[in-house]
Coordinates of N, CA and C in Angstrom, one line a residue:
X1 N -23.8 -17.1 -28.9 CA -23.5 -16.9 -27.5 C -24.7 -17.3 -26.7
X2 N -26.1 -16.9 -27.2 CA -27.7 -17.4 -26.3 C -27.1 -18.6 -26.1
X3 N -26.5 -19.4 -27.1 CA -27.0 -21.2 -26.7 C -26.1 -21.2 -25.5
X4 N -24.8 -20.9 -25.4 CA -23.9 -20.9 -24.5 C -24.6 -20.1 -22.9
X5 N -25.4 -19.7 -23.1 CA -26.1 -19.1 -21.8 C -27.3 -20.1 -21.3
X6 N -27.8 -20.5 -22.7 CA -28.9 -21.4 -22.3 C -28.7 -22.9 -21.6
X7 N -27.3 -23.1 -21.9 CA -27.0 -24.7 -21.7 C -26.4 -24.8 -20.6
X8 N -25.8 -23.3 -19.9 CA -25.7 -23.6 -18.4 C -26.7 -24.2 -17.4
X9 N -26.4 -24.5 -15.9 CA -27.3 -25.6 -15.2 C -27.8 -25.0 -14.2
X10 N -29.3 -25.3 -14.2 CA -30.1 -25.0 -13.6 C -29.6 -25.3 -11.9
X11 N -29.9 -24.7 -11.2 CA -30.2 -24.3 -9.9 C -30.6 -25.4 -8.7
X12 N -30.1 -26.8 -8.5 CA -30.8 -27.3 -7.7 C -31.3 -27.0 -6.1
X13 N -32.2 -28.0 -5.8 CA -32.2 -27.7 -4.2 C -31.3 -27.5 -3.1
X14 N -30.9 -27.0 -2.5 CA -30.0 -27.1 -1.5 C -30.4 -27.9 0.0
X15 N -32.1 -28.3 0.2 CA -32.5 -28.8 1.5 C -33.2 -29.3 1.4
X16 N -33.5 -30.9 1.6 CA -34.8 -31.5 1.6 C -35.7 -31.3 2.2
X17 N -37.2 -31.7 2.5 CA -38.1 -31.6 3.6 C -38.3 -31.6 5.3
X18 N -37.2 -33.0 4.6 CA -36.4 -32.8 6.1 C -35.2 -32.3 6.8
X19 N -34.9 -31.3 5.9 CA -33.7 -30.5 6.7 C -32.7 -30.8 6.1
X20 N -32.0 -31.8 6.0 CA -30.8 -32.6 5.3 C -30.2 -31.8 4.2
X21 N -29.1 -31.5 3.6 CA -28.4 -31.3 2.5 C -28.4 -32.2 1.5
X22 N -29.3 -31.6 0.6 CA -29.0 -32.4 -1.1 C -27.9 -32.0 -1.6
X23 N -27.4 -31.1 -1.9 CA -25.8 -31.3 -2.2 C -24.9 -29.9 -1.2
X24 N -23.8 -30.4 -1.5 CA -22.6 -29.2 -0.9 C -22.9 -27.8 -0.7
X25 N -22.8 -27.5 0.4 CA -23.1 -25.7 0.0 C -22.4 -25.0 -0.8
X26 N -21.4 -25.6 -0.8 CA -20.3 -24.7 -1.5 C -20.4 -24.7 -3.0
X27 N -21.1 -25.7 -3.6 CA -21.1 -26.2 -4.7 C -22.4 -25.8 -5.5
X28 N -23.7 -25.6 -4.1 CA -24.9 -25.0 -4.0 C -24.3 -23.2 -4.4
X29 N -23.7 -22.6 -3.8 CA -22.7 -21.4 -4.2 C -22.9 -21.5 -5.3
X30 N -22.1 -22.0 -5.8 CA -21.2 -21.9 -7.0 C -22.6 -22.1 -8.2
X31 N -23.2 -23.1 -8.2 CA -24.6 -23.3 -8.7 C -25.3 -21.7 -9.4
X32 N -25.6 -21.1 -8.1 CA -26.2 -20.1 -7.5 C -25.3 -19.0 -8.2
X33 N -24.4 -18.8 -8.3 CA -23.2 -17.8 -8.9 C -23.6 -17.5 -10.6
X34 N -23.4 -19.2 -10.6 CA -23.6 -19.3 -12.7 C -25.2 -18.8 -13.1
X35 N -25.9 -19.3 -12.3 CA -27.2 -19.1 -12.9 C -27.4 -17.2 -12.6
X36 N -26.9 -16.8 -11.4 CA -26.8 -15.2 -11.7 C -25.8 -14.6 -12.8
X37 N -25.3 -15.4 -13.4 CA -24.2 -15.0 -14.1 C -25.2 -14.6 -15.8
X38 N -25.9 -15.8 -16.1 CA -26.4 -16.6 -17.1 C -27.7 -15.0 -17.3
X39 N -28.3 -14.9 -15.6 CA -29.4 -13.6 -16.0 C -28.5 -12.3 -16.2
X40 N -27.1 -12.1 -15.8 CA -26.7 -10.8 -15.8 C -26.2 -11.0 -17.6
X41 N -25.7 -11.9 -18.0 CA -25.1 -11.8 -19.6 C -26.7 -11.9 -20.4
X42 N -27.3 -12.2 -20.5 CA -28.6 -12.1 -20.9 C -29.4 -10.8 -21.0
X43 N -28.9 -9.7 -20.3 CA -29.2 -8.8 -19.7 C -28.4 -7.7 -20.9
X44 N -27.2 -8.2 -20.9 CA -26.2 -7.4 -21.7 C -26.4 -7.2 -22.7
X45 N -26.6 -8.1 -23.3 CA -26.9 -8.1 -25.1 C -25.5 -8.0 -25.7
X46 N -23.8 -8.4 -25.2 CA -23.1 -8.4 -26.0 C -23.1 -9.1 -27.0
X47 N -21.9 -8.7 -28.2 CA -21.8 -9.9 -29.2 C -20.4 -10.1 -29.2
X48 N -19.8 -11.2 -29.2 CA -18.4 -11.4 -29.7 C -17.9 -12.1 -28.1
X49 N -17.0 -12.8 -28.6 CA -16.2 -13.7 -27.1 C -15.9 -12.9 -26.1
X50 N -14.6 -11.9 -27.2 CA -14.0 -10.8 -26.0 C -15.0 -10.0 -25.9
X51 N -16.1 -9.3 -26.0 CA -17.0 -8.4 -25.6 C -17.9 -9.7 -24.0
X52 N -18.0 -10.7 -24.1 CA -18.3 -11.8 -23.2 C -17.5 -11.8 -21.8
X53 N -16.4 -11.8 -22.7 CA -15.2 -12.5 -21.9 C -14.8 -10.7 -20.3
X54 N -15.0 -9.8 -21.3 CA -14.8 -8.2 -20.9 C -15.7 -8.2 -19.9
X55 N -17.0 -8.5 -19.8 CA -18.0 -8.2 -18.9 C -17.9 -9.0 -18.0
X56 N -17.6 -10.4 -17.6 CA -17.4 -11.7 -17.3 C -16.3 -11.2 -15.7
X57 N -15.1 -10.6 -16.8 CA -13.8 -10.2 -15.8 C -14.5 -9.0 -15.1
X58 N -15.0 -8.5 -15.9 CA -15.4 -7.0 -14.5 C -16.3 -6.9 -13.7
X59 N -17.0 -8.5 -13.6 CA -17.5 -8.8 -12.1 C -16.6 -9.0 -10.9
X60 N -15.3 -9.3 -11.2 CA -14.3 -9.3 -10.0 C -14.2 -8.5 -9.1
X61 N -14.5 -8.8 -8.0 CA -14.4 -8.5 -7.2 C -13.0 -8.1 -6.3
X62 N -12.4 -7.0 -5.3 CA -11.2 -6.5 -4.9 C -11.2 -6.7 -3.6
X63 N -10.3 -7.2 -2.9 CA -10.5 -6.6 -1.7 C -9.6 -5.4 -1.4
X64 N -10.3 -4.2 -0.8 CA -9.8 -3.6 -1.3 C -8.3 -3.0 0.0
X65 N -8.8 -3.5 1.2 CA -7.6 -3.6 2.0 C -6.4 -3.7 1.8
X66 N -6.6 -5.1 0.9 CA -5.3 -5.8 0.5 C -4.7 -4.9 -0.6
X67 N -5.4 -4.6 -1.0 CA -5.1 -3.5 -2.6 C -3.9 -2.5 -1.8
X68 N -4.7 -1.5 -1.0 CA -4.8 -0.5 -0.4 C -3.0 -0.6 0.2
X69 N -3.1 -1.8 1.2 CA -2.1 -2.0 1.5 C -0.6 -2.1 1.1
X70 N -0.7 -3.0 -0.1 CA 0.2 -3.1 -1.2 C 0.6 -1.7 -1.8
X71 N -0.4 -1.2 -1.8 CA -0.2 0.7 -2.4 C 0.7 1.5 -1.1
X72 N 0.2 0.9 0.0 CA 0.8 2.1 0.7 C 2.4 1.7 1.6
X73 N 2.6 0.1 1.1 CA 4.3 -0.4 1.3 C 4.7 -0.5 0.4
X74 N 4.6 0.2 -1.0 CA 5.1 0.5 -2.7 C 6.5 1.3 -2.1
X75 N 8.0 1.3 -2.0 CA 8.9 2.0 -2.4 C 9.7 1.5 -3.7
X76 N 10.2 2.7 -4.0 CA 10.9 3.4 -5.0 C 12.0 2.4 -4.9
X77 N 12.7 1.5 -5.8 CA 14.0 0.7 -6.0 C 14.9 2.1 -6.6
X78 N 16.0 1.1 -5.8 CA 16.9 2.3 -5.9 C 17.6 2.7 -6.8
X79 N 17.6 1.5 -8.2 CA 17.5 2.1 -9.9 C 16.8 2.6 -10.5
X80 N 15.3 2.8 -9.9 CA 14.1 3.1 -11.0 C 14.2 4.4 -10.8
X81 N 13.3 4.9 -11.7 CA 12.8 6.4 -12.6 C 11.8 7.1 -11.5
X82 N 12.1 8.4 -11.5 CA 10.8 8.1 -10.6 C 9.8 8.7 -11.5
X83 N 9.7 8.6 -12.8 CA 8.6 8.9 -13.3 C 7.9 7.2 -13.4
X84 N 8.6 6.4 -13.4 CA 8.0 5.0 -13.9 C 7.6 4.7 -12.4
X85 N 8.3 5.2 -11.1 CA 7.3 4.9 -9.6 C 6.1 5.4 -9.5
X86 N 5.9 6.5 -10.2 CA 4.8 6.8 -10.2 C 3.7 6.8 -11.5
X87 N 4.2 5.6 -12.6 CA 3.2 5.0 -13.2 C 3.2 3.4 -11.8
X88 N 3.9 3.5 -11.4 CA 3.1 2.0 -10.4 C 2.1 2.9 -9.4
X89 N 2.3 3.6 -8.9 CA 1.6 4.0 -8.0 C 0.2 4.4 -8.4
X90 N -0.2 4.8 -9.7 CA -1.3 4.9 -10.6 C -2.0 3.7 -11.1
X91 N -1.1 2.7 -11.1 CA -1.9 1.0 -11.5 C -1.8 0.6 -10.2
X92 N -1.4 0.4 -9.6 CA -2.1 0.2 -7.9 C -3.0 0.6 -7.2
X93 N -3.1 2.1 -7.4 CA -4.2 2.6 -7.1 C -5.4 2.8 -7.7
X94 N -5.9 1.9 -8.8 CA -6.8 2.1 -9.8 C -8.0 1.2 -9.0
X95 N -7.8 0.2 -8.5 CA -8.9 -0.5 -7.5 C -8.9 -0.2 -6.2
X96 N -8.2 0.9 -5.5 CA -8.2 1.0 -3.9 C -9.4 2.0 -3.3
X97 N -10.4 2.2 -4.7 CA -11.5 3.4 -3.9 C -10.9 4.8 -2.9
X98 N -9.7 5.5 -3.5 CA -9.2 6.3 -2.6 C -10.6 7.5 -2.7
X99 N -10.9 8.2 -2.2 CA -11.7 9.1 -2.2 C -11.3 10.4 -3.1
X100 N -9.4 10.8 -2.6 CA -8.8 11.9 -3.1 C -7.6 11.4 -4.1
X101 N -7.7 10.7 -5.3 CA -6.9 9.8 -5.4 C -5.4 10.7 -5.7
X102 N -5.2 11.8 -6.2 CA -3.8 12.8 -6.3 C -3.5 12.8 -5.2
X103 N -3.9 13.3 -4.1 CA -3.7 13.4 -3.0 C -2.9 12.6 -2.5
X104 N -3.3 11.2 -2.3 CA -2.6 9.7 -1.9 C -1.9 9.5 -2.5
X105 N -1.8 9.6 -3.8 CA -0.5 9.1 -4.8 C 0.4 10.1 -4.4
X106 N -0.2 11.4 -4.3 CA 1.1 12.4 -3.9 C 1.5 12.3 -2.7
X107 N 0.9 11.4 -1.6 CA 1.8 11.1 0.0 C 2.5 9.8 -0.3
X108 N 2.3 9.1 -1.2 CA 3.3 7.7 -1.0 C 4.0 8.3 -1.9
X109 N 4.2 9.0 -2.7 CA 5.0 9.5 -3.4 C 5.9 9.5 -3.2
X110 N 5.7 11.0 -1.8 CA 6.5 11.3 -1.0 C 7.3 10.6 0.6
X111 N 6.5 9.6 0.8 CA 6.9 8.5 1.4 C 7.6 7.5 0.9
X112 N 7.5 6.9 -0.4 CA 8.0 5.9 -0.9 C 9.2 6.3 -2.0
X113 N 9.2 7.2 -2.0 CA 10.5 8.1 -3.3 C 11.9 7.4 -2.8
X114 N 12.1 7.4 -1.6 CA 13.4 6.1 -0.9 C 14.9 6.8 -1.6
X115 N 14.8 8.1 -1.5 CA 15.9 8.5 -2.0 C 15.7 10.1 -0.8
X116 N 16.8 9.9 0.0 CA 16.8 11.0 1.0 C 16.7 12.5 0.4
X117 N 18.4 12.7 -0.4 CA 17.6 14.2 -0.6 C 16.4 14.3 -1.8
X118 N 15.6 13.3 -2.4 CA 14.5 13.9 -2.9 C 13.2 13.8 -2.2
X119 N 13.9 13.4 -1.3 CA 12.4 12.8 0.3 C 12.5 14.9 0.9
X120 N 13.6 15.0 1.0 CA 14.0 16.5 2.0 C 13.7 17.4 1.0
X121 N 13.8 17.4 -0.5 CA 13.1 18.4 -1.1 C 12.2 18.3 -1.5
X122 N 11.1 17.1 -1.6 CA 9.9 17.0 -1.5 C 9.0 17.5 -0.3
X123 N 9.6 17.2 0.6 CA 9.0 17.8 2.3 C 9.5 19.0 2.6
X124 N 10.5 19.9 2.1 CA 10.6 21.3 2.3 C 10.0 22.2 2.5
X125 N 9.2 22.4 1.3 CA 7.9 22.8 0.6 C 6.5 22.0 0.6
X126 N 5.9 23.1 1.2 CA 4.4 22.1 1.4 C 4.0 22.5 -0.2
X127 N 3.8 21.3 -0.8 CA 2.9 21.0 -2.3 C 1.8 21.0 -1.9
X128 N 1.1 21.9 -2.9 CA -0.4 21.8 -2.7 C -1.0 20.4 -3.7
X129 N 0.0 20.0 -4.7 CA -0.7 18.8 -5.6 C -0.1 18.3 -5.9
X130 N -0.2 17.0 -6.7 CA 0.8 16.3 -7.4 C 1.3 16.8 -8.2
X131 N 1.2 17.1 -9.3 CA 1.8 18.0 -10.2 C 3.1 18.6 -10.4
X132 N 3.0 19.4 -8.7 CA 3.7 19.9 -8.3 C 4.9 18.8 -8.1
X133 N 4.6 17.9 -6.9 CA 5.6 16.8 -6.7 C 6.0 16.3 -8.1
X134 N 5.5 15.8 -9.1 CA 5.9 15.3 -10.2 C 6.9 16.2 -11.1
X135 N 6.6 17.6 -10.9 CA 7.9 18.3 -11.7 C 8.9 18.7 -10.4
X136 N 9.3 18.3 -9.7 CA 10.1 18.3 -8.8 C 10.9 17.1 -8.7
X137 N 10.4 15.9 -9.0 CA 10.9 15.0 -9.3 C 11.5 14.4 -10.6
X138 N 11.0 15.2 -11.5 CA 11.6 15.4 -13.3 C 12.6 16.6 -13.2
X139 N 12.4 17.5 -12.2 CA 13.7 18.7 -12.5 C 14.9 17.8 -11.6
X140 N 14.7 17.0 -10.4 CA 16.0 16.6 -9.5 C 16.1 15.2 -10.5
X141 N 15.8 15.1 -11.7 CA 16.3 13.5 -12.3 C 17.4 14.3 -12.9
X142 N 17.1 15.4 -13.6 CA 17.8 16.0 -14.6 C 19.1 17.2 -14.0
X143 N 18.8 17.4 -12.8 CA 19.8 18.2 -12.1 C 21.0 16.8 -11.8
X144 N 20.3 16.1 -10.9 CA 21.2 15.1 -10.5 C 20.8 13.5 -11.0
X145 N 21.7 13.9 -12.5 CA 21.5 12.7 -13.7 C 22.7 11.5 -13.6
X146 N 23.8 11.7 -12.9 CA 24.7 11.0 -12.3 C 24.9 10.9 -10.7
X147 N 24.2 11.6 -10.1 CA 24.1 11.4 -8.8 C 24.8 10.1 -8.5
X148 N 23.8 8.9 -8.4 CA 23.7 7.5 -7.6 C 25.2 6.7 -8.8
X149 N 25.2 7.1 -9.3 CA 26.6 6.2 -9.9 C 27.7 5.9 -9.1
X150 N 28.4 7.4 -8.6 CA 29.5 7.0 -8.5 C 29.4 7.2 -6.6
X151 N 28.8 7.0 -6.2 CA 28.2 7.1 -4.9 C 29.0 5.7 -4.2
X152 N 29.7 5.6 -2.9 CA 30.3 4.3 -2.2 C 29.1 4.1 -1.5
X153 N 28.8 3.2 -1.8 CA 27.6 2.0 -1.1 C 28.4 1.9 1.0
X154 N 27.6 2.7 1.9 CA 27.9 2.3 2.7 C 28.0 0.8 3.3
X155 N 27.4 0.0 2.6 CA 27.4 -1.4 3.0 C 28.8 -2.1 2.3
X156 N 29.3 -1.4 0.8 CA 30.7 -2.0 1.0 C 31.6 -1.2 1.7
X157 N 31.5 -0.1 1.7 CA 32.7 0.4 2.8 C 33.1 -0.6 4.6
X158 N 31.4 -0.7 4.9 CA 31.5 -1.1 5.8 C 32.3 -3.3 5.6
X159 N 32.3 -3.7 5.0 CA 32.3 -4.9 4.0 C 34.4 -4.9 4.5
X160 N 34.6 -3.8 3.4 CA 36.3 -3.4 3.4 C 36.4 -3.2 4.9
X161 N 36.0 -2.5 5.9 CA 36.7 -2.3 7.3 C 37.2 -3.7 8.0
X162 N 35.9 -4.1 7.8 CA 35.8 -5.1 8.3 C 36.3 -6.8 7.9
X163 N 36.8 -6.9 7.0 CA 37.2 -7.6 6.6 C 38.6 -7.6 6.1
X164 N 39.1 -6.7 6.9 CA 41.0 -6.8 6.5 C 41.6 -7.1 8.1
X165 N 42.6 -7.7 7.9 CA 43.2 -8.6 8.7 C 44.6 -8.6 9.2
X166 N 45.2 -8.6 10.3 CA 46.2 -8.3 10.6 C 46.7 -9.8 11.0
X167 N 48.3 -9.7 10.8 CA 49.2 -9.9 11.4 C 49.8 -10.4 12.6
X168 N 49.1 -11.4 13.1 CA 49.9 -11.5 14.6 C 51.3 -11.4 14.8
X169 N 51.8 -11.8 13.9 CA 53.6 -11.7 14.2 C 54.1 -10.5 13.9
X170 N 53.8 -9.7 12.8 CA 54.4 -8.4 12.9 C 53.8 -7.4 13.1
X171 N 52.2 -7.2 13.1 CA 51.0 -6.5 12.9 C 50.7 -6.1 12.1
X172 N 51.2 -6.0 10.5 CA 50.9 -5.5 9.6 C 50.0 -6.1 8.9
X173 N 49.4 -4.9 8.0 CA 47.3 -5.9 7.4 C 47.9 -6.6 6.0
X174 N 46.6 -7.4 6.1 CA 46.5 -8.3 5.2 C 47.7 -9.4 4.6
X175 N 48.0 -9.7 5.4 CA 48.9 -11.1 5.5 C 49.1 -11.7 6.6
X176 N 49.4 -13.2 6.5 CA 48.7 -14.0 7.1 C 50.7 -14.3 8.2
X177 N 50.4 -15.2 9.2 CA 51.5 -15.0 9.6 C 52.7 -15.9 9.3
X178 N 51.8 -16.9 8.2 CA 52.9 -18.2 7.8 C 53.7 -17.3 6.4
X179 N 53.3 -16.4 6.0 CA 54.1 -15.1 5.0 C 55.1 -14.6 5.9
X180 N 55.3 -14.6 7.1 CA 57.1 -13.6 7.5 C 57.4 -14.3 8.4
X181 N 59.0 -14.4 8.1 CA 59.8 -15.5 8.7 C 60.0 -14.7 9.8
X182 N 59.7 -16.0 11.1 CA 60.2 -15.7 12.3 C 61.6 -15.5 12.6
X183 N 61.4 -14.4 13.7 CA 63.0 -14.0 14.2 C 63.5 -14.4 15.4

């Protein structure tokens, strides 16, 4: 792995004497990047690719806004578990620097759970922790384990009203008027 560190490329100028650009800045960057790269692996003393490869990736950098963001418009799909919403909410939140991180998991929790009555018995009771919210949400899976099944989707009810048809000639639904002989 030394020789692979050694054969990276040296550092050129970025400005002549007289002001001018010898090459790209961006490229001057990038230059500037590897050759810090070259003193920090040198520095490590790993051995092996993936031990290389490990240290390599956890220079990446987050932003962590964008992180942040994405964590706090996370809702609950309206098949999932909510023990498996709140393994997302824990790999989301692993790069957002939260200060109190239970805390926050336990407000989008209860923000993002997207199921009303476990939104109203989550907010009934002031939780002091997550914990708390998380066996609340494992006792209401298991109370109401058929709940959402047999439930009418207000969007098809609304679908059926609206979509049946009457009759000009006699007024009666769902048939058309070339079906009853005129009188």
């Amino acid at each position: 792995m030394s020789n692979l560190i050694n054969n990276l490329p040296k550092l050129d100028n970025l400005i002549d004497e007289n002001g001018t650009f010898l090459i790209e800045p961006r490229d001057w960057f990038t230059q500037f990047e590897v050759m810090h790269a070259r003193d920090r692996l040198e520095n490590c003393k790993l051995k092996g690719y993936n031990a290389y490869k490990n240290e390599i990736l956890s220079w990446k950098s987050y932003n962590v806004s964008i992180l942040r963001k994405k964590f706090q418009s996370l809702m609950r799909k309206s098949n999932e578990e909510g023990e498996t919403f709140i393994q997302k909410l824990y790999i989301l939140s692993k790069n957002c620097n939260f200060t109190d991180l239970n805390e926050r998991i336990r407000d989008q929790l209860v923000s993002g759970i997207n199921h009303p009555r476990l939104e109203n018995e989550l907010l009934s009771v002031d939780f002091q922790d997550l914990e708390k919210c998380k066996l609340v949400v494992s006792q209401f899976k298991i109370i109401n384990f058929n709940y959402g099944k047999f439930e009418i989707s207000k969007i098809n009810l609304n679908y059926r009203e609206n979509n049946t048809f009457k009759c000009l000639n006699c007024g009666r639904l769902e048939h058309y008027r070339m079906s009853v002989s005129s009188v």
